[in-house]
CSV table of C-alpha atoms and ligand atoms in Angstrom, one decimal:
chain,number,residue,atom,x,y,z
A,64,UNK,CA,13.2,13.9,-4.4
A,65,UNK,CA,10.0,13.5,-2.5
A,66,UNK,CA,7.9,10.4,-1.7
A,67,UNK,CA,4.4,10.6,-0.4
A,68,UNK,CA,4.0,7.5,2.0
A,69,UNK,CA,0.2,6.8,3.3
A,70,UNK,CA,-1.0,4.5,6.0
A,71,UNK,CA,-4.7,3.7,6.8
A,72,UNK,CA,-6.6,4.5,10.3
A,73,UNK,CA,-7.9,1.3,12.2
A,74,UNK,CA,-11.1,-0.5,10.6
A,75,UNK,CA,-13.3,-3.3,11.6
A,76,UNK,CA,-12.6,-4.2,15.3
A,77,UNK,CA,-9.2,-3.0,15.1
A,78,UNK,CA,-7.8,-0.3,17.4
A,79,UNK,CA,-4.6,0.3,15.7
A,80,UNK,CA,-3.6,-0.1,11.9
A,81,UNK,CA,0.1,-1.3,11.5
A,82,UNK,CA,0.2,0.6,8.1
A,83,UNK,CA,0.1,3.9,9.7
A,84,UNK,CA,1.8,2.9,13.2
A,85,UNK,CA,4.8,1.7,11.0
A,86,UNK,CA,5.1,5.1,9.2
A,87,UNK,CA,5.1,7.0,12.5
A,88,UNK,CA,8.6,4.9,12.9
A,89,UNK,CA,10.0,6.1,9.5
A,90,UNK,CA,12.7,8.6,9.4
A,91,UNK,CA,11.8,12.1,7.8
A,92,UNK,CA,14.7,11.5,5.0
A,93,UNK,CA,15.6,8.1,3.5
A,94,UNK,CA,18.8,8.4,1.2
A,95,UNK,CA,18.3,12.1,0.5
A,96,UNK,CA,14.5,11.8,-0.3
A,97,UNK,CA,12.1,13.6,1.8
A,98,UNK,CA,9.3,11.3,3.4
A,99,UNK,CA,5.9,13.1,3.5
A,100,UNK,CA,3.6,10.8,5.8
A,101,UNK,CA,-0.1,10.8,5.7
A,102,UNK,CA,-2.9,9.0,7.5
A,103,UNK,CA,-5.9,8.4,5.4
A,104,UNK,CA,-9.3,7.1,6.2
A,105,UNK,CA,-10.4,3.4,5.6
A,106,UNK,CA,-13.1,4.5,3.2
A,107,UNK,CA,-13.6,3.8,-0.4
A,108,UNK,CA,-14.2,7.4,-1.4
A,109,UNK,CA,-12.3,9.5,1.3
A,110,UNK,CA,-9.1,7.2,1.4
A,111,UNK,CA,-8.1,7.7,-2.4
A,112,UNK,CA,-9.4,11.1,-2.4
A,113,UNK,CA,-7.0,12.1,0.4
A,114,UNK,CA,-4.1,10.7,-1.3
A,115,UNK,CA,-5.0,12.3,-4.5
A,116,UNK,CA,-5.5,15.6,-3.0
A,117,UNK,CA,-1.8,15.3,-1.2
A,118,UNK,CA,-0.5,14.3,-4.7
A,119,UNK,CA,-1.9,17.5,-5.9
A,120,UNK,CA,-0.5,19.4,-3.1
A,121,UNK,CA,3.0,18.0,-2.9
A,122,UNK,CA,3.7,16.7,-6.3
A,123,UNK,CA,5.9,13.9,-5.1
A,124,UNK,CA,8.2,12.1,-7.1
A,125,UNK,CA,6.8,8.6,-6.0
A,126,UNK,CA,3.7,7.6,-4.0
A,127,UNK,CA,4.0,4.3,-1.6
A,128,UNK,CA,0.5,3.4,-0.1
A,129,UNK,CA,0.8,1.0,2.8
A,130,UNK,CA,-2.3,-1.1,4.2
A,131,UNK,CA,-2.9,-4.0,6.7
A,132,UNK,CA,-3.4,-7.3,5.4
A,133,UNK,CA,-4.5,-9.4,8.4
A,134,UNK,CA,-3.5,-13.2,8.0
A,135,UNK,CA,-0.6,-12.5,5.8
A,136,UNK,CA,2.9,-13.4,7.1
A,137,UNK,CA,4.9,-11.3,4.9
A,138,UNK,CA,5.5,-7.6,3.5
A,139,UNK,CA,3.6,-7.8,0.1
A,140,UNK,CA,4.1,-5.2,-2.5
A,141,UNK,CA,1.0,-5.5,-4.8
A,142,UNK,CA,1.5,-6.0,-8.6
A,143,UNK,CA,-2.1,-4.9,-9.6
A,144,UNK,CA,-5.2,-3.0,-8.8
A,145,UNK,CA,-8.6,-4.0,-10.2
A,146,UNK,CA,-11.5,-1.8,-11.2
A,147,UNK,CA,-13.8,-3.7,-8.7
A,148,UNK,CA,-15.1,-3.3,-5.3
A,149,UNK,CA,-16.8,-5.8,-3.1
A,150,UNK,CA,-16.9,-5.3,0.6
A,151,UNK,CA,-17.5,-7.9,3.1
A,152,UNK,CA,-17.7,-5.2,5.7
A,153,UNK,CA,-18.8,-1.5,5.7
A,154,UNK,CA,-16.0,0.8,5.6
A,155,UNK,CA,-15.4,3.7,8.1
A,156,UNK,CA,-18.1,5.7,6.4
A,157,UNK,CA,-20.5,2.8,6.4
A,158,UNK,CA,-20.1,2.3,2.8
A,159,UNK,CA,-20.3,-1.2,1.5
A,160,UNK,CA,-20.1,-1.4,-2.3
A,161,UNK,CA,-21.0,-4.8,-3.8
A,162,UNK,CA,-20.1,-5.9,-7.4
A,163,UNK,CA,-19.1,-2.4,-8.3
A,164,UNK,CA,-16.8,-0.7,-10.5
A,165,UNK,CA,-14.5,1.9,-8.9
A,166,UNK,CA,-14.1,4.1,-12.0
A,167,UNK,CA,-16.9,3.8,-14.5
A,168,UNK,CA,-15.4,3.6,-17.9
A,169,UNK,CA,-12.0,2.9,-16.2
A,170,UNK,CA,-9.6,-0.1,-17.4
A,171,UNK,CA,-10.4,-3.4,-15.9
A,172,UNK,CA,-6.8,-3.0,-14.2
A,173,UNK,CA,-3.7,-0.9,-13.7
A,174,UNK,CA,-0.3,-2.9,-13.0
A,175,UNK,CA,2.0,-0.9,-10.2
A,176,UNK,CA,4.5,1.6,-11.2
A,177,UNK,CA,7.0,0.7,-8.7
A,178,UNK,CA,9.9,-1.9,-8.7
A,179,UNK,CA,8.2,-4.6,-6.8
A,180,UNK,CA,10.7,-7.4,-7.4
A,181,UNK,CA,13.6,-4.9,-6.5
A,182,UNK,CA,11.7,-4.2,-3.3
A,183,UNK,CA,11.2,-7.8,-2.5
A,184,UNK,CA,14.8,-8.7,-3.0
A,185,UNK,CA,16.0,-5.8,-0.6
A,186,UNK,CA,13.7,-6.7,1.9
A,187,UNK,CA,14.8,-10.5,2.0
A,188,UNK,CA,18.3,-9.6,1.5
A,189,UNK,CA,18.1,-7.8,4.8
A,190,UNK,CA,16.0,-10.4,6.6
A,191,UNK,CA,12.6,-9.1,6.2
A,192,UNK,CA,10.0,-11.4,4.9
A,193,UNK,CA,8.5,-10.5,1.5
A,194,UNK,CA,6.9,-11.6,-1.6
A,195,UNK,CA,5.1,-9.9,-4.3
A,196,UNK,CA,1.4,-10.3,-4.3
A,197,UNK,CA,-0.8,-10.6,-7.2
A,198,UNK,CA,-4.1,-9.5,-5.5
A,199,UNK,CA,-4.6,-6.7,-3.4
A,200,UNK,CA,-8.3,-7.9,-2.6
A,201,UNK,CA,-11.4,-6.2,-3.2
A,202,UNK,CA,-11.7,-3.8,-0.2
A,203,UNK,CA,-10.4,-0.3,0.4
A,204,UNK,CA,-6.6,-1.0,-0.4
A,205,UNK,CA,-7.4,-2.3,-3.8
A,206,UNK,CA,-9.5,0.8,-4.3
A,207,UNK,CA,-6.8,2.9,-3.1
A,208,UNK,CA,-4.1,1.2,-5.5
A,209,UNK,CA,-6.6,1.4,-8.6
A,210,UNK,CA,-7.6,4.8,-7.9
A,211,UNK,CA,-4.2,6.2,-7.4
A,212,UNK,CA,-2.8,4.5,-10.4
A,213,UNK,CA,-5.9,5.7,-12.5
A,214,UNK,CA,-4.9,9.4,-11.4
A,215,UNK,CA,-1.2,9.0,-12.2
A,216,UNK,CA,-1.9,7.4,-15.6
A,217,UNK,CA,-4.3,10.1,-16.5
A,218,UNK,CA,-3.4,13.5,-14.7
A,219,UNK,CA,0.1,13.0,-13.4
A,220,UNK,CA,2.5,10.7,-15.8
A,221,UNK,CA,5.9,12.0,-14.2
A,222,UNK,CA,4.8,10.4,-10.7
A,223,UNK,CA,5.0,6.8,-10.0
A,224,UNK,CA,3.2,4.8,-7.5
A,225,UNK,CA,2.1,1.5,-6.0
A,226,UNK,CA,1.0,-0.1,-2.9
A,227,UNK,CA,2.2,-2.6,-0.2
A,228,UNK,CA,0.4,-4.6,2.3
A,229,UNK,CA,1.8,-5.5,5.7
A,230,UNK,CA,0.8,-8.0,8.1
A,231,UNK,CA,-0.9,-7.6,11.8
A,232,UNK,CA,1.6,-6.2,14.2
A,233,UNK,CA,2.1,-8.5,16.9
A,234,UNK,CA,-0.1,-6.8,19.4
A,235,UNK,CA,-3.4,-7.5,17.2
A,236,UNK,CA,-2.6,-11.3,17.2
A,237,UNK,CA,-2.9,-11.7,20.9
A,238,UNK,CA,-6.6,-12.5,21.0
A,239,UNK,CA,-6.8,-14.4,17.6
A,240,UNK,CA,-6.2,-18.1,17.2
A,241,UNK,CA,-2.8,-19.4,17.9
A,242,UNK,CA,-0.7,-19.3,14.5
A,243,UNK,CA,-2.0,-16.1,13.6
A,244,UNK,CA,0.8,-14.3,11.6
A,245,UNK,CA,2.1,-10.9,12.9
A,246,UNK,CA,5.3,-9.0,12.7
A,247,UNK,CA,6.9,-6.7,15.0
A,248,UNK,CA,6.2,-3.1,14.1
A,249,UNK,CA,9.9,-2.1,14.2
A,250,UNK,CA,10.3,-4.7,11.4
A,251,UNK,CA,7.3,-3.4,9.3
A,252,UNK,CA,8.9,0.0,9.3
A,253,UNK,CA,12.3,-1.4,8.3
A,254,UNK,CA,10.6,-3.3,5.3
A,255,UNK,CA,8.8,-0.1,4.3
A,256,UNK,CA,12.2,1.8,4.6
A,257,UNK,CA,14.0,-0.8,2.6
A,258,UNK,CA,11.3,-0.8,-0.1
A,259,UNK,CA,11.8,3.1,-0.4
A,260,UNK,CA,15.5,2.5,-0.9
A,261,UNK,CA,14.7,0.0,-3.4
A,262,UNK,CA,12.5,2.6,-5.3
A,263,UNK,CA,15.1,5.0,-5.4
A,264,UNK,CA,17.6,2.5,-6.5
A,265,UNK,CA,15.8,1.0,-9.3
A,266,UNK,CA,14.0,3.2,-11.7
A,267,UNK,CA,13.2,0.1,-13.6
A,268,UNK,CA,12.5,-3.1,-11.9
A,269,UNK,CA,15.0,-6.0,-11.8
A,270,UNK,CA,14.2,-9.4,-13.6
A,271,UNK,CA,13.4,-12.0,-10.6
A,272,UNK,CA,12.6,-15.6,-10.5
A,273,UNK,CA,9.8,-14.4,-8.2
A,274,UNK,CA,6.4,-15.6,-8.9
A,275,UNK,CA,3.8,-18.5,-8.2
A,276,UNK,CA,3.1,-22.0,-9.1
A,277,UNK,CA,-0.7,-21.6,-8.8
B,310,PCA,N1,-6.6,-2.7,4.8
B,310,PCA,C1,-7.6,-2.9,4.2
B,310,PCA,C2,-8.0,-1.5,3.9
B,310,PCA,C3,-7.4,-0.7,5.2
B,310,PCA,C4,-6.3,-1.4,5.4
B,310,PCA,O1,-5.3,-1.2,6.0
B,310,PCA,C5,-7.5,-3.6,2.9
B,310,PCA,O2,-6.6,-4.4,2.8
B,310,PCA,O3,-8.3,-3.6,1.8
């Protein structure tokens, strides 16, 4: 069993990205599965392409992409990627798409192929705050989720993929307003490891009363 796990390079005014910093802390083997770690650029075109190239090269069983969601307080596996880009700031290639489809002629959205409720359950059972998110936003992380799911749905039907956002690392919050949420990098890494265990244990997702009332 092989799992490709990606994290992004820093973007905006940040000097680190907790998604890739946490990947560096992951073991190389989790429950017998080989973990392939890859840093990808925060760029609408090159980010998804780097992941799709690695899928072609390594032919993993699963793909789990990770990204930073500054302002969130929990680990948040994403439920859906949408065919839409609307960038508030330029990406690391100075690309700033507005009101654009990611794949012209592509479907409006793809749902995750990972057991997001089982992932959340496993993290919470082990003391890591987590919930399912129903919007990955409109920046590079949503583009990653949508484009990877498009590739898997159209070219690699045996490989399953999805995305998880993680909060700022604590060090990123020191110059931000009081109350800005952050998580210890070791806990972020633990959450990713628990999520991978949940993926391996749950070929089909569990039924859970997780959800929203708004
Ligand atoms: N987070 C951004 C892009 C890269 C990252 O780590 C996002 O949520 O779109």
